PDB file of C-alpha atoms in Angstrom:
ATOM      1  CA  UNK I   4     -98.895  20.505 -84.667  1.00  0.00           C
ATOM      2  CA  UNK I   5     -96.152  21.529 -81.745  1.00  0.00           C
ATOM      3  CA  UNK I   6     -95.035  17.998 -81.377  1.00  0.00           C
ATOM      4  CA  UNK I   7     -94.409  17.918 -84.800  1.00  0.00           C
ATOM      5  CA  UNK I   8     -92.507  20.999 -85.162  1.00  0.00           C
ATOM      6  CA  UNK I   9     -90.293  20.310 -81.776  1.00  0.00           C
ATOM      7  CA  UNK I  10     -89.208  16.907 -83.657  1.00  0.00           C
ATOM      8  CA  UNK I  11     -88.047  18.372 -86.555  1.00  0.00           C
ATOM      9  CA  UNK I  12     -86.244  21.301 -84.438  1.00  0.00           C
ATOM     10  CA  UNK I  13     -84.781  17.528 -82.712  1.00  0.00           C
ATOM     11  CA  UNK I  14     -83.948  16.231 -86.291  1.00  0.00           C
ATOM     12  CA  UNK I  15     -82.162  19.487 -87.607  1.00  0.00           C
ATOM     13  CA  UNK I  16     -78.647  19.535 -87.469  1.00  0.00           C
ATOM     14  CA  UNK I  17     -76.968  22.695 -85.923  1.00  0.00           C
ATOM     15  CA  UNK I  18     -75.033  23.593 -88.679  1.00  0.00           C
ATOM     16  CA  UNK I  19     -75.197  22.221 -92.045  1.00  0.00           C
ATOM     17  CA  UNK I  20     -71.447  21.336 -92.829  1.00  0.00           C
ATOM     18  CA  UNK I  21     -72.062  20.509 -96.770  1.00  0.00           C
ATOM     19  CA  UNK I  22     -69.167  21.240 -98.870  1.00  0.00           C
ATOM     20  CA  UNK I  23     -67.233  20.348-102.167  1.00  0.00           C
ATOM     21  CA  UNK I  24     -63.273  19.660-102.324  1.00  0.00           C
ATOM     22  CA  UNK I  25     -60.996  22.502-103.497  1.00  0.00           C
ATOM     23  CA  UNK I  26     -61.075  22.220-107.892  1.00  0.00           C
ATOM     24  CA  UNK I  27     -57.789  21.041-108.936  1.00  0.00           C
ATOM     25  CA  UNK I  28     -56.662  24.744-110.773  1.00  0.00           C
ATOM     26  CA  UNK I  29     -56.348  25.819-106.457  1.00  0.00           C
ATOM     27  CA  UNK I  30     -53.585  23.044-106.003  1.00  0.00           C
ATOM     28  CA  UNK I  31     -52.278  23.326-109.227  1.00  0.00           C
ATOM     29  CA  UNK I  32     -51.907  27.273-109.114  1.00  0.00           C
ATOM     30  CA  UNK I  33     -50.741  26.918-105.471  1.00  0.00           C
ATOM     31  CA  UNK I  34     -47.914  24.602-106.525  1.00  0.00           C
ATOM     32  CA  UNK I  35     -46.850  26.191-109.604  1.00  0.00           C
ATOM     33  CA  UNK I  36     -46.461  29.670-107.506  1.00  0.00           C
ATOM     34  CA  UNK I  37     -44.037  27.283-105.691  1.00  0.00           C
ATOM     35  CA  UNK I  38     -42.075  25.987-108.070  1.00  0.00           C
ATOM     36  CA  UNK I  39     -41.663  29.887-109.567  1.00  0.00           C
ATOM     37  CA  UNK I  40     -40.562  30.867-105.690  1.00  0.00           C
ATOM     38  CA  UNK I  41     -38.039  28.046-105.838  1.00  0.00           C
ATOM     39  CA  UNK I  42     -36.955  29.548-109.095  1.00  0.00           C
ATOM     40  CA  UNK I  43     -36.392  33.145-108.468  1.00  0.00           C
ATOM     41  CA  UNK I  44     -33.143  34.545-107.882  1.00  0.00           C
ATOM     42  CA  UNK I  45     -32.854  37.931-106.559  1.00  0.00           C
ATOM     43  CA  UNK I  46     -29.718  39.608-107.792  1.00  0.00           C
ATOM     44  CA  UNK I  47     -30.697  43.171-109.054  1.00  0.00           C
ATOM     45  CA  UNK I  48     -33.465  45.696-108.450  1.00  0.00           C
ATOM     46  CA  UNK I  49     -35.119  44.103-111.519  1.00  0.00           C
ATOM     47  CA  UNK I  50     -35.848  40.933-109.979  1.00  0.00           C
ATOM     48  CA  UNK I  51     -36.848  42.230-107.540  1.00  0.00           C
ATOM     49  CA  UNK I  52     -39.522  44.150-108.451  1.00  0.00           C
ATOM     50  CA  UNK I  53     -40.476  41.198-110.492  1.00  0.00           C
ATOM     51  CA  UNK I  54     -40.766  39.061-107.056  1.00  0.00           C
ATOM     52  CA  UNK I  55     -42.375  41.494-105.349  1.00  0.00           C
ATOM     53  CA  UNK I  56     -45.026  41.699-107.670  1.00  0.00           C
ATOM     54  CA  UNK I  57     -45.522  37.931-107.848  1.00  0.00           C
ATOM     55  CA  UNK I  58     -44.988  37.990-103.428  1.00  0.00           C
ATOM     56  CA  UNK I  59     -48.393  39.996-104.550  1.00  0.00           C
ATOM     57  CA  UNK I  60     -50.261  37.795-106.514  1.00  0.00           C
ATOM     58  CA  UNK I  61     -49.752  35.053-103.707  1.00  0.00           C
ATOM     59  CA  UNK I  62     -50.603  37.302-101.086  1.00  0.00           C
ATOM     60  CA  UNK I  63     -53.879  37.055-103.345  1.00  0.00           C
ATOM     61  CA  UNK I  64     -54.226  33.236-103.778  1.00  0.00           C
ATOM     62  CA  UNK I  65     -53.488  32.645-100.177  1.00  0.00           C
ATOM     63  CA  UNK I  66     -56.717  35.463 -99.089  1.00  0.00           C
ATOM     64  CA  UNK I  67     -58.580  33.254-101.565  1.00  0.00           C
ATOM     65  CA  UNK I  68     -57.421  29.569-100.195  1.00  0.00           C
ATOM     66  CA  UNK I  69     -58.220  30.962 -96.964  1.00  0.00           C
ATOM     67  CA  UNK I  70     -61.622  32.311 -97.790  1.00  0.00           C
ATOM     68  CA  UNK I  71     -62.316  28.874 -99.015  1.00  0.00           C
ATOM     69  CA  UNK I  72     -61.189  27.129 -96.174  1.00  0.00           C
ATOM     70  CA  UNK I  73     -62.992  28.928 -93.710  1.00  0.00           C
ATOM     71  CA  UNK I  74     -66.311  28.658 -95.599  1.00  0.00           C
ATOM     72  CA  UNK I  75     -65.803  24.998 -94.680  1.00  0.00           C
ATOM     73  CA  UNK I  76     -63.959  25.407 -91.306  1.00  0.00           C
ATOM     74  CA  UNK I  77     -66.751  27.941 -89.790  1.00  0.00           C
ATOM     75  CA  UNK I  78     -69.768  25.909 -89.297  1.00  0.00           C
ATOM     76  CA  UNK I  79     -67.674  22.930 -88.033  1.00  0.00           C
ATOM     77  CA  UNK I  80     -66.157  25.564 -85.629  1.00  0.00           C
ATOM     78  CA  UNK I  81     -69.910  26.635 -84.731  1.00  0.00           C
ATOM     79  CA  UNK I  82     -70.985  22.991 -84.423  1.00  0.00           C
ATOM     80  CA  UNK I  83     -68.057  22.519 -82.265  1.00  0.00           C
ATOM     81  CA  UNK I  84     -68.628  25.282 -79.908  1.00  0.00           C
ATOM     82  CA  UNK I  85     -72.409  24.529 -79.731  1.00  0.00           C
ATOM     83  CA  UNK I  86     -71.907  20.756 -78.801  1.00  0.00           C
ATOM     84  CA  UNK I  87     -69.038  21.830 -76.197  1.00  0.00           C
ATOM     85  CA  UNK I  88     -71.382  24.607 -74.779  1.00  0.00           C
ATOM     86  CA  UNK I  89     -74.230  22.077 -74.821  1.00  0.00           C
ATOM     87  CA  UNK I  90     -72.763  19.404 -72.459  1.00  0.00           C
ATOM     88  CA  UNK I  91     -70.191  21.877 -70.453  1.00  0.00           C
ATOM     89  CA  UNK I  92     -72.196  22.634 -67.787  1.00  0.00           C
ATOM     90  CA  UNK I  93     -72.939  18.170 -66.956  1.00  0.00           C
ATOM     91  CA  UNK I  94     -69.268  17.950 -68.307  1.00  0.00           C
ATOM     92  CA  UNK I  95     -68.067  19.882 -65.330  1.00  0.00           C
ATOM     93  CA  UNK I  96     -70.192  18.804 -62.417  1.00  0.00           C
ATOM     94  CA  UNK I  97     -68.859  14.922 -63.364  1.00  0.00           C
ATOM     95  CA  UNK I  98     -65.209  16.216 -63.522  1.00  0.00           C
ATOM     96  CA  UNK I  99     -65.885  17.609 -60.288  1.00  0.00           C
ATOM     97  CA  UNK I 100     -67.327  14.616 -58.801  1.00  0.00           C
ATOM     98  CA  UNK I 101     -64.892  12.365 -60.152  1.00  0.00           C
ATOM     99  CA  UNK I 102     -62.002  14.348 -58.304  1.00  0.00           C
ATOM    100  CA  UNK I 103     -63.833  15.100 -55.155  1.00  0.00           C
ATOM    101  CA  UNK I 104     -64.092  11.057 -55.162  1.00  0.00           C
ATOM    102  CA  UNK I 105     -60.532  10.159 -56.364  1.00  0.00           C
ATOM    103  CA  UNK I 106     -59.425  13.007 -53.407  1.00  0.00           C
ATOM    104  CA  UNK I 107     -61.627  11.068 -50.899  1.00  0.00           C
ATOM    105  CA  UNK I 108     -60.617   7.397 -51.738  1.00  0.00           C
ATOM    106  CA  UNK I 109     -56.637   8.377 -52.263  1.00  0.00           C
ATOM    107  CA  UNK I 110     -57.236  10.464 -48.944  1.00  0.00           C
ATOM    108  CA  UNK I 111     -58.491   7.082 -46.962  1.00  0.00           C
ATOM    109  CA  UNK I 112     -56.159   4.746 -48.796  1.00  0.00           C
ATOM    110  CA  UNK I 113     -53.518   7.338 -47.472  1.00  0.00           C
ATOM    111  CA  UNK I 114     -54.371   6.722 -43.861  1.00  0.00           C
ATOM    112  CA  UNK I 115     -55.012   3.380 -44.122  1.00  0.00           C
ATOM    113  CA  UNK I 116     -51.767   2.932 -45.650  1.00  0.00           C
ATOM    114  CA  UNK I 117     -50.070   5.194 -42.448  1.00  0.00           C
ATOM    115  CA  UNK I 118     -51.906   2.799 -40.620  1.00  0.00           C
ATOM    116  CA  UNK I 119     -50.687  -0.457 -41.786  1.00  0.00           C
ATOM    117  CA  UNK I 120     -46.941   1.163 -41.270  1.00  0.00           C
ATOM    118  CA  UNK I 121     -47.470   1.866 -37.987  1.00  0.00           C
ATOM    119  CA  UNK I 122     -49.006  -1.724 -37.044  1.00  0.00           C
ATOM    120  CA  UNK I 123     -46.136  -3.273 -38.832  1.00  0.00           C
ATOM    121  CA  UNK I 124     -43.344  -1.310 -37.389  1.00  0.00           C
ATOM    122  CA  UNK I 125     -45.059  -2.107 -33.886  1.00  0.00           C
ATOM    123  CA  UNK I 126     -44.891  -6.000 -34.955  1.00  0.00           C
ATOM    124  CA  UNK I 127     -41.291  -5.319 -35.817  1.00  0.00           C
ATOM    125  CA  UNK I 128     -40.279  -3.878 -32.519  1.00  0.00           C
ATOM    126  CA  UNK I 129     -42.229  -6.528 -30.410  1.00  0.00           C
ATOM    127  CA  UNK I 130     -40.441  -8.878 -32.523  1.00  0.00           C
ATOM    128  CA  UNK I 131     -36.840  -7.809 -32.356  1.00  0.00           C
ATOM    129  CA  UNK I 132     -37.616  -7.555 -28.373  1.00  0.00           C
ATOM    130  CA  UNK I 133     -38.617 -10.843 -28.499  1.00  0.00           C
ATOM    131  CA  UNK I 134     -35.492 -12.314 -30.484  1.00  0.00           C
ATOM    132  CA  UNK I 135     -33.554  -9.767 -27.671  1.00  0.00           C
ATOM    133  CA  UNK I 136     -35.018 -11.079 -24.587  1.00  0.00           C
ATOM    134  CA  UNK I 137     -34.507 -15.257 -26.210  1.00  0.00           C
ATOM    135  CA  UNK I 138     -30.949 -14.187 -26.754  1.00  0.00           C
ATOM    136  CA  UNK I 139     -30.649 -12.120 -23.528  1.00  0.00           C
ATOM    137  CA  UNK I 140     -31.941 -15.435 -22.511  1.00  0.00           C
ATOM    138  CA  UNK I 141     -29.617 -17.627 -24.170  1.00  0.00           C
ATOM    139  CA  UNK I 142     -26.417 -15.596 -22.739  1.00  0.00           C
ATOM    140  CA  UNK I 143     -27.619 -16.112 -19.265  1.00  0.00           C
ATOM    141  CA  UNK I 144     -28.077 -19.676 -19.531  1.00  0.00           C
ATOM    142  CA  UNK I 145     -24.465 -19.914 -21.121  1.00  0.00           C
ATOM    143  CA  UNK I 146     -23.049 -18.184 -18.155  1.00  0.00           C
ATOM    144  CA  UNK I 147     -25.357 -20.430 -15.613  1.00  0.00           C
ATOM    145  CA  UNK I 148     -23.672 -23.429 -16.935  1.00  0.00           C
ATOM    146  CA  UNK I 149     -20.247 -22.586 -17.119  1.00  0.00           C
ATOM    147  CA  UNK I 150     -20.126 -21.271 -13.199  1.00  0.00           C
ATOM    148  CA  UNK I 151     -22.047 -24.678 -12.397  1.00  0.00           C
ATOM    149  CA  UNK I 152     -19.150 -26.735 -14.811  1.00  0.00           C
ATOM    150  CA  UNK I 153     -16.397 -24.830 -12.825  1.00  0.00           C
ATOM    151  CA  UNK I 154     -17.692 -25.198  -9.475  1.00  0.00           C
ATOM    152  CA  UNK I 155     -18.054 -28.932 -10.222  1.00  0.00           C
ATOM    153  CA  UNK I 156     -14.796 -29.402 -11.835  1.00  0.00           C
ATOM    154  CA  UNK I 157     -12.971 -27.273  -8.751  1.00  0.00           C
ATOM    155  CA  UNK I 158     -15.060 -29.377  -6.287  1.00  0.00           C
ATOM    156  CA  UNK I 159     -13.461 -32.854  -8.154  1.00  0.00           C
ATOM    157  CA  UNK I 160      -9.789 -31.196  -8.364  1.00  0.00           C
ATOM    158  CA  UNK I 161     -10.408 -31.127  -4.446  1.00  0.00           C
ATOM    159  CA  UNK I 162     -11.823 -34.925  -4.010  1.00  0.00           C
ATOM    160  CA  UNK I 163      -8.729 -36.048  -6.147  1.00  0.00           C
ATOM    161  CA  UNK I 164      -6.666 -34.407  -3.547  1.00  0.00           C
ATOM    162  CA  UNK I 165      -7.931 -35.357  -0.489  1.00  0.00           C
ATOM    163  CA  UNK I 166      -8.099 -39.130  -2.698  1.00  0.00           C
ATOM    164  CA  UNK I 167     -11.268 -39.387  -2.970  1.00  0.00           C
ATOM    165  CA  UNK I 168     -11.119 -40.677  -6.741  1.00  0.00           C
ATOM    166  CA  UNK I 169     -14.301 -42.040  -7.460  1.00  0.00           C
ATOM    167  CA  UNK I 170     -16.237 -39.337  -5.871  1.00  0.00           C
ATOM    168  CA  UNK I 171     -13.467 -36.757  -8.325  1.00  0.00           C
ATOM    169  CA  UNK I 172     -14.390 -38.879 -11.249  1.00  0.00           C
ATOM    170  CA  UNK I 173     -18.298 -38.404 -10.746  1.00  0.00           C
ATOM    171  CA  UNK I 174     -17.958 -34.668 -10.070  1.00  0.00           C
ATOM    172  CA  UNK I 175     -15.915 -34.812 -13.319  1.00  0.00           C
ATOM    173  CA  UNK I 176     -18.729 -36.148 -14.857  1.00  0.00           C
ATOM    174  CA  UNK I 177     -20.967 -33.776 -13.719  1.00  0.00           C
ATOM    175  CA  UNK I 178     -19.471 -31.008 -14.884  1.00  0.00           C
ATOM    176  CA  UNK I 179     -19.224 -32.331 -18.621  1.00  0.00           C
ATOM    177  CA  UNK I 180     -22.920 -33.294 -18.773  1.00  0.00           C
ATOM    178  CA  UNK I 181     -23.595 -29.488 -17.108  1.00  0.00           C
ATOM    179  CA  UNK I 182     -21.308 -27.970 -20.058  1.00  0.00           C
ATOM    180  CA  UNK I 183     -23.125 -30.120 -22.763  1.00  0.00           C
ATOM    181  CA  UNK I 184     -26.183 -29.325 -21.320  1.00  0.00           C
ATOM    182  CA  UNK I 185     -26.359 -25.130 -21.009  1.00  0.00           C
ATOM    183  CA  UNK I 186     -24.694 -25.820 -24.592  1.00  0.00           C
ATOM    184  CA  UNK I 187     -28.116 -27.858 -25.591  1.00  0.00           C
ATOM    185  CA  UNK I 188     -29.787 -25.010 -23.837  1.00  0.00           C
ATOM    186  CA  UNK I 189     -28.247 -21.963 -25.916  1.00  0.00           C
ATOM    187  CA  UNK I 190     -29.257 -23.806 -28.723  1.00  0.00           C
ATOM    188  CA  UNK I 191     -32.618 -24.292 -28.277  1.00  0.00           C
ATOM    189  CA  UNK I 192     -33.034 -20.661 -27.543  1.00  0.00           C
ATOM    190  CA  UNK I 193     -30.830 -19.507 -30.191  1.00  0.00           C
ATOM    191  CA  UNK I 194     -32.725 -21.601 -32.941  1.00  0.00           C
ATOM    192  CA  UNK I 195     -36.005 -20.241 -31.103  1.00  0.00           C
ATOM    193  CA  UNK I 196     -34.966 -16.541 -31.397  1.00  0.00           C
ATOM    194  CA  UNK I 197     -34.219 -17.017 -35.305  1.00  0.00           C
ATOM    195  CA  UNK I 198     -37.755 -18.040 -35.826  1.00  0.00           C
ATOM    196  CA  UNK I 199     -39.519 -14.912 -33.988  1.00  0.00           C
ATOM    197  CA  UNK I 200     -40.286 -12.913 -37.026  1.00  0.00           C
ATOM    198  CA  UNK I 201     -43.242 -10.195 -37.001  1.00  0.00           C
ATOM    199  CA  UNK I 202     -46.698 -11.387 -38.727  1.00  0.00           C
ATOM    200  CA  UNK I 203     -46.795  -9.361 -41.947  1.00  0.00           C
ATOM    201  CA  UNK I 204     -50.079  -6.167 -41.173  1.00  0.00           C
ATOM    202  CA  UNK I 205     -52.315  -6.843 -44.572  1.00  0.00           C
ATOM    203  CA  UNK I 206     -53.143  -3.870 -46.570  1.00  0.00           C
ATOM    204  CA  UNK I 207     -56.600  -2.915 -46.893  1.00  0.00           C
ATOM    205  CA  UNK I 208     -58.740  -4.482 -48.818  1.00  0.00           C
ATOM    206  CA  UNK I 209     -59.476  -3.123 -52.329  1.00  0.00           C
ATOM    207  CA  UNK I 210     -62.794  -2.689 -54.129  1.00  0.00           C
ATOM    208  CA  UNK I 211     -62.971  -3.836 -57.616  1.00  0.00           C
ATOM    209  CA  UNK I 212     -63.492  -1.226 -60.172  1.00  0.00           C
ATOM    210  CA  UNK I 213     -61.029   0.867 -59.131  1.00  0.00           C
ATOM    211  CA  UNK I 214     -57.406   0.594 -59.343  1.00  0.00           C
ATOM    212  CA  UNK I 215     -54.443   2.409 -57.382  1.00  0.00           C
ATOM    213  CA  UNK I 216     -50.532   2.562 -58.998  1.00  0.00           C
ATOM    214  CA  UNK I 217     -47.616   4.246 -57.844  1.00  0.00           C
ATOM    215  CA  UNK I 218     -45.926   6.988 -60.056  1.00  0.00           C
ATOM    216  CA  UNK I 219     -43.017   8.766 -59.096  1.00  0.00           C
ATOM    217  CA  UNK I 220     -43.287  12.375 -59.777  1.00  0.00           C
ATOM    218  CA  UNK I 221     -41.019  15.575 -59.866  1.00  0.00           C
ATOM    219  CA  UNK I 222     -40.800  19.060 -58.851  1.00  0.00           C
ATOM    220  CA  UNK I 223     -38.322  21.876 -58.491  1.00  0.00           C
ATOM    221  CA  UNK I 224     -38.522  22.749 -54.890  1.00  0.00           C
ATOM    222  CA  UNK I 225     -35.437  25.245 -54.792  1.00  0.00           C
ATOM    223  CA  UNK I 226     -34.843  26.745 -58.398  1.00  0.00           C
ATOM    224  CA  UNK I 227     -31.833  28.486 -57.109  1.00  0.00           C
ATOM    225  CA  UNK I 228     -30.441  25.197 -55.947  1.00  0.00           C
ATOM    226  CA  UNK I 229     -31.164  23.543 -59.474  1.00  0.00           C
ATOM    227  CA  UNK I 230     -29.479  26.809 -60.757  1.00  0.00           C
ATOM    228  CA  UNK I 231     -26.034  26.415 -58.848  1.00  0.00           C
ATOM    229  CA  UNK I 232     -25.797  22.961 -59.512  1.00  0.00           C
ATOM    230  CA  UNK I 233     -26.728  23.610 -63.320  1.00  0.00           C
ATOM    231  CA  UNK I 234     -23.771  26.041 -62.775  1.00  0.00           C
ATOM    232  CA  UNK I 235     -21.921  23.445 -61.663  1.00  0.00           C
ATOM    233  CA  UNK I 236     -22.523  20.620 -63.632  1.00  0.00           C
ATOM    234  CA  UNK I 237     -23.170  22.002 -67.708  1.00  0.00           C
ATOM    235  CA  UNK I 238     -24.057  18.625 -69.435  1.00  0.00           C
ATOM    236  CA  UNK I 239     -27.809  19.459 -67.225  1.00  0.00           C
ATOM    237  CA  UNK I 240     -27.941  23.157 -69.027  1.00  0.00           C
ATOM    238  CA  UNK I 241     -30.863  21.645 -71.139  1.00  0.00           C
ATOM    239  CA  UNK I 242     -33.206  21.339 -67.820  1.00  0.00           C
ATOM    240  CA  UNK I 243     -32.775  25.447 -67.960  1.00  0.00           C
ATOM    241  CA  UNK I 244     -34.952  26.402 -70.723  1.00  0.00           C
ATOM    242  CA  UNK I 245     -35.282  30.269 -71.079  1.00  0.00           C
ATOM    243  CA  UNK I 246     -38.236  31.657 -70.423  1.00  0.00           C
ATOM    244  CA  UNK I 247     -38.530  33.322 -74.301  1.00  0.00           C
ATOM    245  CA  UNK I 248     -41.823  35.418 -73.811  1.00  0.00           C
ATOM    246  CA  UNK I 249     -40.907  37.493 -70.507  1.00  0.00           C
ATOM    247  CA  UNK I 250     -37.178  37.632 -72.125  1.00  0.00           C
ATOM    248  CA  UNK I 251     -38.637  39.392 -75.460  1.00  0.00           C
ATOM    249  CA  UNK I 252     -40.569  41.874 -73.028  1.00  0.00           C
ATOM    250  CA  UNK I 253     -37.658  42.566 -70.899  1.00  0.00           C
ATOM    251  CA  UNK I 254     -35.713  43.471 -74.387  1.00  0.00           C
ATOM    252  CA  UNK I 255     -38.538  44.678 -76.273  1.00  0.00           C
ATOM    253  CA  UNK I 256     -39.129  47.387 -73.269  1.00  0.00           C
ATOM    254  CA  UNK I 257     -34.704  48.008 -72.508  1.00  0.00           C
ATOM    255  CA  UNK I 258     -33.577  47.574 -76.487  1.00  0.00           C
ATOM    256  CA  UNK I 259     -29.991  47.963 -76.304  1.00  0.00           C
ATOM    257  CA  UNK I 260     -30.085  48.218 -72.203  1.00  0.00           C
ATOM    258  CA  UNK I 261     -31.429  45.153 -71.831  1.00  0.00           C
ATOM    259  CA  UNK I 262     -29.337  43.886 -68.863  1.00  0.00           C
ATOM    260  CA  UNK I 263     -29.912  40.303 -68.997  1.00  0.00           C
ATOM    261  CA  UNK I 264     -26.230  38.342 -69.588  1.00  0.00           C
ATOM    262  CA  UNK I 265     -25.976  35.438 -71.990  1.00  0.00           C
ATOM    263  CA  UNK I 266     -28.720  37.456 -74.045  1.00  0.00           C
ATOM    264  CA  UNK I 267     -28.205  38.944 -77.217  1.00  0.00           C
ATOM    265  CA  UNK I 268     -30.575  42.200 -78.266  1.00  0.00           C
ATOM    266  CA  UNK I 269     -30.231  42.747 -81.962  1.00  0.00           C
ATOM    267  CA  UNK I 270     -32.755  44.108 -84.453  1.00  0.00           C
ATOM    268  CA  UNK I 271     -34.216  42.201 -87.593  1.00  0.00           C
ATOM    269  CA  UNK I 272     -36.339  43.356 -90.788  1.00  0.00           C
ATOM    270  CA  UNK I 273     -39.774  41.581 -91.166  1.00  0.00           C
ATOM    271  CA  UNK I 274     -40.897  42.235 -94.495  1.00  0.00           C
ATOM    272  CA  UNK I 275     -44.449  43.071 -95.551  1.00  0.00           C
ATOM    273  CA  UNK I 276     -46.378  42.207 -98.225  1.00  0.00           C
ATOM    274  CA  UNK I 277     -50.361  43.241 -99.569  1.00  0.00           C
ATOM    275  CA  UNK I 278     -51.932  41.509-102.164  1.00  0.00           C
ATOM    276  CA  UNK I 279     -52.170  42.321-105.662  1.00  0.00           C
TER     277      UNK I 279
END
């Protein structure tokens, strides 16, 4: 007998939302108190009255259009706040744990990330000193061969004076094939240094299931600073937006003393109506 009455506690809704549509005389009155409002003119005191007493009678209809709709709207509002209070409490542990784990993962990625930087500046800089020490390299060998190529050629400008031609013509030769060859040198190097280039530091590997994108994101980190150059530049006023609520205090409290500049205090009739 308890099993059976705990499954049909299981099987009974929490609210029962039944309900039937508005008749058509609600719409129909509704609209036709419309279509007189678009009507009226107020010009005298006797039109006015008139409108006030038919401001009245839809004071009335609305109290009754809302007493319908609420009839309807109330249990679905119950229903709604019993399922929300029913799964708030597992609702907000798995928020929590989804964050804590999103913080954790971005937090690692982060490093990771700081990480991978670091290792490829580090390839960078070994690189460039690389390239610097090839080309460091390169300049010296230049220089090498051009004191060798002058020492040769001065030593055959001296065997063609003392007539010693053919030994002039082979130091002659010498000091060509020295030239071409720190040229051959530098080149070697040169082409060498232009192929040193650092080994690109992979990024972590990622799991599947999750996903990582970059957004770019902003925040006002000096509102004065935004202010001035508002000041400064008024096509951006729009980016200013008064803050309405605390300005209505501020005026509501001062009136007339209200000190604020650019704002204007001024006082308005609401009108009032009952139903008939």
């Amino acid at each position: 007998m308890e099993s059976t009455q705990k499954a049909d506690a299981a099987e009974k809704p929490l609210v029962n939302l039944r309900f039937d549509h508005p008749p058509a005389t609600v719409n129909s009155r509704a609209l036709g108190m419309l279509n007189l409002a678009k009507a009226y003119k107020v010009d005298n005191a006797e039109t006015r009255e008139l409108a006030v007493q038919d401001l009245m009678k839809i004071k009335t209809h609305q109290a009754n259009v809302e007493d319908q709709r609420t009839a309807i709207t109330q249990p679905m509002n119950i229903a709604l706040r019993a399922v929300n209070d029913l799964f708030k409490v597992p609702k907000g542990y798995l928020d929590n744990a989804e964050a804590l784990l999103k913080a954790a993962i971005s937090k690692y990625d982060r490093e990771q990330e700081q990480i991978r930087i670091a290792a490829q500046a580090k390839a960078e800089e070994a690189a460039r000193q690389e390239r610097a020490r090839l080309e460091a390299e390169a300049a010296a060998a230049a220089a090498a061969a051009r004191a060798e190529a002058e020492k040769l050629a001065q030593e055959a400008a001296a065997a063609a004076a003392a007539g010693k031609a053919e030994e002039a013509a082979r130091l002659q030769v010498e000091a060509e094939q020295r030239v071409e060859q720190g040229a051959a040198e530098v080149e070697m190097l040169q082409q060498t240094s232009a192929l040193v280039t650092a080994p690109v530091v992979a990024s972590a590997p990622k799991s599947r299931g999750v996903s990582t994108r970059k957004v770019w994101k902003a925040e006002v980190a000096d509102k004065l600073e935004l202010i001035r150059f508002v000041a400064e530049h008024p096509e951006y006023v729009d980016l200013l937006d008064a803050n309405m609520p605390n300005i209505n205090k501020i005026a509501l409290a001062l009136t007339t003393n209200c000190p604020l500049k650019g704002v204007r205090v001024f006082q308005d009739s609401v009108l009032a109506a009952r139903a008939a």
